[in-house]
PDB file of C-alpha atoms in Angstrom:
ATOM      1  CA  MET A   1      81.335  49.944  96.104  1.00 50.00           C
ATOM      2  CA  GLN A   2      84.696  49.499  94.372  1.00 55.00           C
ATOM      3  CA  ARG A   3      82.992  49.544  90.969  1.00 54.00           C
ATOM      4  CA  ARG A   4      81.473  52.956  91.745  1.00 54.00           C
ATOM      5  CA  HIS A   5      84.914  54.390  92.631  1.00 52.00           C
ATOM      6  CA  LEU A   6      86.373  52.985  89.420  1.00 45.00           C
ATOM      7  CA  THR A   7      83.566  54.570  87.379  1.00 48.00           C
ATOM      8  CA  ILE A   8      84.096  57.938  89.069  1.00 49.00           C
ATOM      9  CA  ALA A   9      87.865  57.714  88.572  1.00 46.00           C
ATOM     10  CA  LEU A  10      87.495  56.885  84.874  1.00 43.00           C
ATOM     11  CA  ALA A  11      84.982  59.694  84.401  1.00 49.00           C
ATOM     12  CA  GLY A  12      87.423  62.083  86.074  1.00 49.00           C
ATOM     13  CA  LEU A  13      90.211  60.983  83.749  1.00 47.00           C
ATOM     14  CA  GLY A  14      87.925  61.587  80.769  1.00 53.00           C
ATOM     15  CA  ILE A  15      87.173  65.113  81.957  1.00 47.00           C
ATOM     16  CA  LEU A  16      90.879  65.790  82.511  1.00 44.00           C
ATOM     17  CA  GLY A  17      91.625  64.492  79.010  1.00 48.00           C
ATOM     18  CA  LEU A  18      89.050  66.815  77.488  1.00 42.00           C
ATOM     19  CA  ALA A  19      90.337  69.720  79.557  1.00 42.00           C
ATOM     20  CA  GLY A  20      93.820  68.998  78.233  1.00 43.00           C
ATOM     21  CA  LEU A  21      92.550  69.600  74.723  1.00 41.00           C
ATOM     22  CA  ALA A  22      91.584  73.137  75.716  1.00 43.00           C
ATOM     23  CA  LEU A  23      94.933  74.027  77.265  1.00 41.00           C
ATOM     24  CA  PRO A  24      97.020  76.527  75.342  1.00 41.00           C
ATOM     25  CA  GLY A  25      99.967  75.165  73.446  1.00 37.00           C
ATOM     26  CA  PRO A  26     101.740  75.711  70.182  1.00 39.00           C
ATOM     27  CA  ALA A  27      99.228  76.797  67.597  1.00 40.00           C
ATOM     28  CA  GLU A  28      99.318  76.984  63.858  1.00 42.00           C
ATOM     29  CA  ALA A  29      98.808  80.440  62.382  1.00 49.00           C
ATOM     30  CA  HIS A  30      95.374  80.781  60.877  1.00 49.00           C
ATOM     31  CA  HIS A  31      94.786  83.113  57.998  1.00 51.00           C
ATOM     32  CA  GLY A  32      91.580  85.089  58.470  1.00 61.00           C
ATOM     33  CA  TRP A  33      89.678  84.999  55.188  1.00 64.00           C
ATOM     34  CA  GLY A  34      89.067  88.768  55.441  1.00 77.00           C
ATOM     35  CA  SER A  35      92.769  89.302  54.777  1.00 84.00           C
ATOM     36  CA  TYR A  36      92.355  88.203  51.135  1.00 93.00           C
ATOM     37  CA  ASP A  37      91.157  90.463  48.313  1.00 93.00           C
ATOM     38  CA  ALA A  38      87.980  88.729  47.131  1.00 93.00           C
ATOM     39  CA  SER A  39      87.219  91.611  44.748  1.00 94.00           C
ATOM     40  CA  ARG A  40      89.681  90.280  42.177  1.00 91.00           C
ATOM     41  CA  THR A  41      90.336  86.710  41.149  1.00 95.00           C
ATOM     42  CA  LEU A  42      93.934  85.599  40.681  1.00 96.00           C
ATOM     43  CA  THR A  43      94.888  82.624  38.483  1.00 98.00           C
ATOM     44  CA  LEU A  44      98.340  81.089  38.868  1.00 98.00           C
ATOM     45  CA  ASP A  45      99.561  78.444  36.443  1.00 98.00           C
ATOM     46  CA  GLY A  46     102.891  77.048  37.497  1.00 98.00           C
ATOM     47  CA  VAL A  47     105.080  74.299  38.886  1.00 98.00           C
ATOM     48  CA  VAL A  48     104.835  73.052  42.474  1.00 98.00           C
ATOM     49  CA  GLU A  49     108.066  73.674  44.385  1.00 98.00           C
ATOM     50  CA  LYS A  50     106.979  72.371  47.798  1.00 98.00           C
ATOM     51  CA  VAL A  51     103.930  70.729  49.387  1.00 97.00           C
ATOM     52  CA  VAL A  52     103.027  71.272  53.060  1.00 95.00           C
ATOM     53  CA  PRO A  53     100.227  68.817  54.001  1.00 93.00           C
ATOM     54  CA  ASP A  54      99.607  70.268  57.482  1.00 90.00           C
ATOM     55  CA  ASN A  55      96.446  71.280  59.310  1.00 88.00           C
ATOM     56  CA  PRO A  56      94.534  73.493  59.646  1.00 91.00           C
ATOM     57  CA  HIS A  57      95.178  74.093  55.937  1.00 92.00           C
ATOM     58  CA  ALA A  58      97.428  72.362  53.467  1.00 96.00           C
ATOM     59  CA  GLU A  59      99.734  74.699  51.600  1.00 97.00           C
ATOM     60  CA  LEU A  60     102.062  74.605  48.667  1.00 97.00           C
ATOM     61  CA  VAL A  61     104.680  76.805  47.082  1.00 98.00           C
ATOM     62  CA  LEU A  62     103.925  77.385  43.412  1.00 98.00           C
ATOM     63  CA  ARG A  63     106.393  78.901  40.950  1.00 98.00           C
ATOM     64  CA  ALA A  64     104.314  81.087  38.603  1.00 97.00           C
ATOM     65  CA  ASP A  65     104.865  84.360  36.790  1.00 91.00           C
ATOM     66  CA  GLY A  66     108.562  84.266  37.713  1.00 95.00           C
ATOM     67  CA  ARG A  67     107.809  84.250  41.457  1.00 96.00           C
ATOM     68  CA  SER A  68     107.245  81.711  44.212  1.00 98.00           C
ATOM     69  CA  TRP A  69     103.737  81.941  45.661  1.00 98.00           C
ATOM     70  CA  GLN A  70     102.511  80.506  48.948  1.00 98.00           C
ATOM     71  CA  VAL A  71      99.151  78.941  48.106  1.00 98.00           C
ATOM     72  CA  ILE A  72      96.801  78.288  51.026  1.00 96.00           C
ATOM     73  CA  LEU A  73      94.584  75.273  50.357  1.00 97.00           C
ATOM     74  CA  SER A  74      91.811  73.498  52.286  1.00 94.00           C
ATOM     75  CA  PRO A  75      92.370  71.076  55.155  1.00 95.00           C
ATOM     76  CA  PRO A  76      93.790  67.797  53.802  1.00 95.00           C
ATOM     77  CA  TYR A  77      90.650  65.803  54.766  1.00 95.00           C
ATOM     78  CA  ARG A  78      88.418  68.212  52.786  1.00 94.00           C
ATOM     79  CA  MET A  79      90.656  68.018  49.735  1.00 95.00           C
ATOM     80  CA  ALA A  80      90.519  64.206  49.857  1.00 94.00           C
ATOM     81  CA  ASN A  81      86.736  64.245  50.274  1.00 95.00           C
ATOM     82  CA  ARG A  82      86.438  66.472  47.216  1.00 94.00           C
ATOM     83  CA  GLY A  83      88.579  64.286  44.997  1.00 93.00           C
ATOM     84  CA  LYS A  84      92.196  65.373  45.397  1.00 96.00           C
ATOM     85  CA  ALA A  85      94.306  64.020  48.230  1.00 95.00           C
ATOM     86  CA  ILE A  86      97.170  66.388  49.069  1.00 96.00           C
ATOM     87  CA  ALA A  87      99.530  63.370  48.860  1.00 96.00           C
ATOM     88  CA  GLU A  88      98.830  63.216  45.097  1.00 97.00           C
ATOM     89  CA  ILE A  89     100.501  66.613  44.565  1.00 98.00           C
ATOM     90  CA  LYS A  90     104.282  66.442  44.268  1.00 98.00           C
ATOM     91  CA  ALA A  91     107.091  68.930  43.736  1.00 98.00           C
ATOM     92  CA  GLY A  92     107.612  69.341  39.993  1.00 98.00           C
ATOM     93  CA  ASP A  93     103.915  68.883  39.118  1.00 98.00           C
ATOM     94  CA  ARG A  94     102.078  71.495  37.074  1.00 98.00           C
ATOM     95  CA  LEU A  95      99.143  73.024  38.945  1.00 98.00           C
ATOM     96  CA  ILE A  96      96.653  75.822  38.336  1.00 98.00           C
ATOM     97  CA  ALA A  97      95.346  77.667  41.402  1.00 98.00           C
ATOM     98  CA  VAL A  98      92.440  80.121  41.245  1.00 98.00           C
ATOM     99  CA  GLY A  99      91.710  82.309  44.242  1.00 97.00           C
ATOM    100  CA  TYR A 100      92.446  85.580  45.984  1.00 97.00           C
ATOM    101  CA  ALA A 101      95.677  87.421  46.735  1.00 96.00           C
ATOM    102  CA  SER A 102      96.564  88.268  50.318  1.00 96.00           C
ATOM    103  CA  LYS A 103      96.144  91.896  51.349  1.00 95.00           C
ATOM    104  CA  GLN A 104      98.952  91.505  53.889  1.00 93.00           C
ATOM    105  CA  HIS A 105     101.542  89.130  52.422  1.00 94.00           C
ATOM    106  CA  GLU A 106     103.053  89.612  48.993  1.00 92.00           C
ATOM    107  CA  ASN A 107     103.083  86.405  46.932  1.00 96.00           C
ATOM    108  CA  GLU A 108     100.442  84.634  49.047  1.00 97.00           C
ATOM    109  CA  MET A 109      97.043  83.536  47.821  1.00 97.00           C
ATOM    110  CA  ARG A 110      94.055  81.605  49.127  1.00 97.00           C
ATOM    111  CA  ALA A 111      92.997  79.050  46.542  1.00 97.00           C
ATOM    112  CA  GLU A 112      89.306  78.549  45.873  1.00 96.00           C
ATOM    113  CA  ARG A 113      89.959  75.803  43.337  1.00 97.00           C
ATOM    114  CA  ILE A 114      92.903  73.940  41.899  1.00 98.00           C
ATOM    115  CA  THR A 115      93.464  71.904  38.766  1.00 98.00           C
ATOM    116  CA  HIS A 116      96.058  69.140  38.976  1.00 97.00           C
ATOM    117  CA  ASN A 117      96.561  66.294  36.488  1.00 96.00           C
ATOM    118  CA  GLY A 118      93.331  67.225  34.707  1.00 94.00           C
ATOM    119  CA  VAL A 119      91.222  67.162  37.897  1.00 94.00           C
ATOM    120  CA  THR A 120      89.633  70.416  39.094  1.00 96.00           C
ATOM    121  CA  VAL A 121      88.665  70.536  42.764  1.00 95.00           C
ATOM    122  CA  GLU A 122      86.551  73.193  44.506  1.00 96.00           C
ATOM    123  CA  LEU A 123      88.243  73.771  47.851  1.00 93.00           C
ATOM    124  CA  ARG A 124      85.732  75.952  49.687  1.00 85.00           C
TER     125      ARG A 124
END
């Protein structure tokens, strides 16, 4: 009988743990892909100023065309799976980003592909 109670108690804890994942809390801003102008491709060739390896999407600040651009990348795990770990990109590195400019935020782009140290990676 005690074993049955233990099983029920552990199952209840599992359900509570899963429910905790659904509770609201601080959330990262997600950029809806519809807020980027896919009708024109933008290519930025510049120097990385900052790397942000966070989820849901890694980001970097790229100095190109005399401006600093926020470049939205893929999730870090996807970048690694496609051949370029975000940890390989450092401030001061040259990087080419190809993608779409934001319709809402000046100097922001969503990268479809990047080239870093001679390696081109498709991000989407």
